[in-house]
């Protein structure tokens, strides 16, 4: 759904739903997931409807994702870091941190 | 209410590092105040100048696309850095106490900042655009596309539909054209009638004539690039089953369907009133632009002695006006603290007052030219989602209105609208409009959601571990 | 045919005017409508105190009625009537108020707390004169068995448990009662804040901000509004506001199978955390100290909750009598004017709808009511 205009930024190795992906320094987790494969970045806890980031500035809370085991983080507010593991938030979170 | 410290560490806590906040910090520091800037983003600039430092220093090619108005922000950031004020970046404010305490969090730890004065510079947000299909993946605000360009150098791949009205619509289209994106259509809700109604405002707007010239130039460039623009549209709908596949709309008696994998919506920008509401300040209703704004006196003073508001959070006038209002609030705050004398204020304020007036001049024209259409404010389709978080539709809300819900707070109690993570940021204005229409009352009488802390979510761990008594610096 | 919600035309007449559209007014009104009476509910606007919006949702039995065995009986009655009440509301309105009766726990941290609770519960039992009192004590292991998958904090020694305890979705309850009321022909009149009630012959004129309403009987179910409305009508009831805070987490997968006095997971998945009691006058704002206190205790009790984000908080002002027991009183100086005051509007909704309403309609008072009148406050004062 998104393409990077230039590829000269430093590569940052992350995992998206367990898949190894090359993101670029400075990108938010939300942007990295959208650039990897468009479409839904979470499903809602109310009805399971597919959602993706809407405002990219921390207001809409559509970009909720699990980042490094912590559920429901606003992906647009977190920049990618080497080794970061991002998972799409599927419905309501679990109580415990994922391993 | 926890007691404020008798000797707070800071004279001034500024919430927000956009143009108003940065300018205020610079001015206040120069007047000798101890200042702390608290901002959610991990770098200064707010949204309008988001990542400008990074882009200016490392991504010059993007700087060209984003244009000179964006580049201007680098100077403000530079000014902020030069002051050496405490800048708590990446800190989310979750509660403000009028006596002079700001509660924030860096994601791990809840912190308390005490200050003699607090300046809210939290800016604006995009007006929500509830049309059928607006919750589908691939639908974003025009501002979101801009942020992706600024912070990540990304543009949407595939055909883009840009829908709505307002100066930002043209700006983003212009920027995307220059970035080589594929724009399938720009559909504007602005009608010929809007142009007529706006014409009387033109003379006053000429004082800010550079804004008008810019607008015309952008439109020319977009057309020259062969982008299809359709005006006077209505009945906008986003098509697709689990992601956006296109838009449908009506114009001039015709029906259109255009394929698009990204849809950018924009219907103007509205003040972000979460903080001013949490403080229980009075708010007024803007009749032409249909938004709430906090009641402020001269230079951003409010009914609460220690609270000031500057920038778009007090009323939308744009980035340059925000900067001037930040300066003026800082001067007023310094005067109220006895750090400068009346004579100093009278010397320093007028140039900024002139700036403010100049940059505000074009606004009545823009407001008249780009009023949000009625069907966006009060979505006609009962199936259209209004509260995205809780998935409450316009029809649900109308039904609750018939049950007698007089306002948003009783509605919240009946339906859970406004109870999700966004705390009513996305649905508040629409709920007020729907209830106003249902009850035959003006929005000003209907009211808005009561906002209580935490203004943004924070973990139970942070709340459990925080020290409520001691103040902490960053 | 549902009545409109348009403002009362001058001097519209009702059999009963119920002042207050929270948990108590609508409940009582449902029962009155069933008796064939013409009823209106006079309510205020949107952003007012509205205790009914601040609700944990417990249908709670254990620990109630200290020094007042009648209140124990009344609470038990309501809990028993609740399933029928819930079913009827669903049948009439389609709204499932989510009532469940899985029993309830009050978790105890430490020996001192446990000893205090045992004594307290023991006293209530004794005051009941040997009647069965359905509260027992569980040790830590038994509590763990009741809450599978929930890792308790180290300090949890056990809990008091009652099979009578349950919970309900308080917002859906409110909505369902309002819907049923209007469908059954009741007049719901918001923006009709009442300033006074005056005698007019054998009936009463209720003066509101939107005109006057006439009624043979008046029920004051106005929460804190009773303080102003009551005294001129011979109903000077010593209620006071007591603030309570609730924290609400983000939606989470189901983890708490039963309600607890300080924890309740809703059907949507959010977990509500309480409980607090502050003397703060009429200030229903959030107090950071209290928030921290609730958070700390919750984290000590169920440490895994630390991971959850708090997305919302609210504070509401309980309508509290000196003995914490409800008031059901009829004015002696103004016959036909009643007052109901309680901070357990949710728990008592069923019995208010099905029993208390009959008393207002003219039936003899339920036997529990000999303890709920005003006279007890004089007795308490001189005691």
PDB file of N, CA and C in Angstrom, chain C residues 9 16 27 50 60 81-82 95 108 143 146 149 168 215 223 245 254 268 273-274 284 295 315 348 352 357 381-382:
ATOM      1  N   UNK C   9     -46.572  20.223  28.069  1.00  0.00           N
ATOM      2  CA  UNK C   9     -47.419  21.399  27.855  1.00  0.00           C
ATOM      3  C   UNK C   9     -47.897  21.821  29.238  1.00  0.00           C
ATOM      4  N   UNK C  16     -48.527   9.655  38.568  1.00  0.00           N
ATOM      5  CA  UNK C  16     -47.289   9.736  39.342  1.00  0.00           C
ATOM      6  C   UNK C  16     -46.243  10.512  38.540  1.00  0.00           C
ATOM      7  N   UNK C  27     -36.690   2.384  37.287  1.00  0.00           N
ATOM      8  CA  UNK C  27     -37.040   1.057  37.800  1.00  0.00           C
ATOM      9  C   UNK C  27     -38.423   1.098  38.436  1.00  0.00           C
ATOM     10  N   UNK C  50     -25.523  13.002  37.796  1.00  0.00           N
ATOM     11  CA  UNK C  50     -25.865  11.666  37.273  1.00  0.00           C
ATOM     12  C   UNK C  50     -25.080  10.505  37.860  1.00  0.00           C
ATOM     13  N   UNK C  60     -24.875  -6.837  44.252  1.00  0.00           N
ATOM     14  CA  UNK C  60     -24.040  -7.287  45.367  1.00  0.00           C
ATOM     15  C   UNK C  60     -24.817  -7.520  46.637  1.00  0.00           C
ATOM     16  N   UNK C  81     -34.997 -11.772  42.414  1.00  0.00           N
ATOM     17  CA  UNK C  81     -35.919 -11.334  41.358  1.00  0.00           C
ATOM     18  C   UNK C  81     -35.206 -10.953  40.069  1.00  0.00           C
ATOM     19  N   UNK C  82     -33.883 -10.789  40.149  1.00  0.00           N
ATOM     20  CA  UNK C  82     -33.152 -10.226  39.008  1.00  0.00           C
ATOM     21  C   UNK C  82     -33.283 -11.025  37.706  1.00  0.00           C
ATOM     22  N   UNK C  95     -32.958  -5.666  24.493  1.00  0.00           N
ATOM     23  CA  UNK C  95     -31.647  -5.389  25.094  1.00  0.00           C
ATOM     24  C   UNK C  95     -31.322  -6.453  26.143  1.00  0.00           C
ATOM     25  N   UNK C 108      -8.978 -10.851  49.906  1.00  0.00           N
ATOM     26  CA  UNK C 108      -8.419 -10.307  51.136  1.00  0.00           C
ATOM     27  C   UNK C 108      -6.901 -10.395  51.111  1.00  0.00           C
ATOM     28  N   UNK C 143      -9.768 -20.060  46.405  1.00  0.00           N
ATOM     29  CA  UNK C 143      -9.934 -18.903  45.528  1.00  0.00           C
ATOM     30  C   UNK C 143      -9.265 -19.170  44.182  1.00  0.00           C
ATOM     31  N   UNK C 146     -11.372 -21.120  42.028  1.00  0.00           N
ATOM     32  CA  UNK C 146     -12.514 -20.374  41.471  1.00  0.00           C
ATOM     33  C   UNK C 146     -12.088 -19.471  40.323  1.00  0.00           C
ATOM     34  N   UNK C 149      -6.485 -19.836  35.943  1.00  0.00           N
ATOM     35  CA  UNK C 149      -5.684 -19.035  35.029  1.00  0.00           C
ATOM     36  C   UNK C 149      -5.334 -17.672  35.571  1.00  0.00           C
ATOM     37  N   UNK C 168     -24.153  -7.150  36.325  1.00  0.00           N
ATOM     38  CA  UNK C 168     -25.022  -6.785  35.210  1.00  0.00           C
ATOM     39  C   UNK C 168     -24.314  -5.664  34.449  1.00  0.00           C
ATOM     40  N   UNK C 215     -49.485  16.077  39.329  1.00  0.00           N
ATOM     41  CA  UNK C 215     -49.535  14.641  39.595  1.00  0.00           C
ATOM     42  C   UNK C 215     -50.188  14.389  40.945  1.00  0.00           C
ATOM     43  N   UNK C 223     -31.527  11.383  43.432  1.00  0.00           N
ATOM     44  CA  UNK C 223     -30.148  11.342  43.910  1.00  0.00           C
ATOM     45  C   UNK C 223     -29.905  12.473  44.891  1.00  0.00           C
ATOM     46  N   UNK C 245     -14.091   6.201  42.856  1.00  0.00           N
ATOM     47  CA  UNK C 245     -13.413   6.193  41.555  1.00  0.00           C
ATOM     48  C   UNK C 245     -13.442   4.790  40.964  1.00  0.00           C
ATOM     49  N   UNK C 254     -11.219 -12.759  27.843  1.00  0.00           N
ATOM     50  CA  UNK C 254     -11.872 -13.092  29.114  1.00  0.00           C
ATOM     51  C   UNK C 254     -10.902 -13.766  30.073  1.00  0.00           C
ATOM     52  N   UNK C 268     -17.732  -6.960  27.267  1.00  0.00           N
ATOM     53  CA  UNK C 268     -16.910  -6.452  26.160  1.00  0.00           C
ATOM     54  C   UNK C 268     -15.440  -6.772  26.357  1.00  0.00           C
ATOM     55  N   UNK C 273     -11.784  -1.536  37.703  1.00  0.00           N
ATOM     56  CA  UNK C 273     -11.045  -1.627  38.959  1.00  0.00           C
ATOM     57  C   UNK C 273     -11.563  -0.582  39.934  1.00  0.00           C
ATOM     58  N   UNK C 274     -11.858  -1.011  41.148  1.00  0.00           N
ATOM     59  CA  UNK C 274     -12.253  -0.064  42.180  1.00  0.00           C
ATOM     60  C   UNK C 274     -11.503  -0.405  43.456  1.00  0.00           C
ATOM     61  N   UNK C 284     -16.844  15.851  41.586  1.00  0.00           N
ATOM     62  CA  UNK C 284     -16.734  14.525  40.986  1.00  0.00           C
ATOM     63  C   UNK C 284     -15.554  14.437  40.032  1.00  0.00           C
ATOM     64  N   UNK C 295      -4.824   1.640  41.819  1.00  0.00           N
ATOM     65  CA  UNK C 295      -3.894   0.931  40.932  1.00  0.00           C
ATOM     66  C   UNK C 295      -2.954   0.036  41.731  1.00  0.00           C
ATOM     67  N   UNK C 315     -15.254   9.193  38.214  1.00  0.00           N
ATOM     68  CA  UNK C 315     -15.584   9.299  39.621  1.00  0.00           C
ATOM     69  C   UNK C 315     -17.048   9.693  39.691  1.00  0.00           C
ATOM     70  N   UNK C 348     -30.576  -2.931  43.488  1.00  0.00           N
ATOM     71  CA  UNK C 348     -31.982  -2.892  43.901  1.00  0.00           C
ATOM     72  C   UNK C 348     -32.946  -2.655  42.737  1.00  0.00           C
ATOM     73  N   UNK C 352     -36.925  -2.741  43.151  1.00  0.00           N
ATOM     74  CA  UNK C 352     -37.584  -1.443  42.989  1.00  0.00           C
ATOM     75  C   UNK C 352     -38.691  -1.534  41.946  1.00  0.00           C
ATOM     76  N   UNK C 357     -42.412  -0.418  43.775  1.00  0.00           N
ATOM     77  CA  UNK C 357     -43.388   0.310  42.963  1.00  0.00           C
ATOM     78  C   UNK C 357     -44.801   0.067  43.487  1.00  0.00           C
ATOM     79  N   UNK C 381     -29.780   9.708  65.794  1.00  0.00           N
ATOM     80  CA  UNK C 381     -29.220  10.966  66.319  1.00  0.00           C
ATOM     81  C   UNK C 381     -29.188  10.945  67.843  1.00  0.00           C
ATOM     82  N   UNK C 382     -30.286  10.426  68.401  1.00  0.00           N
ATOM     83  CA  UNK C 382     -30.356  10.461  69.867  1.00  0.00           C
ATOM     84  C   UNK C 382     -29.644   9.272  70.486  1.00  0.00           C
TER      85      UNK C 382
END
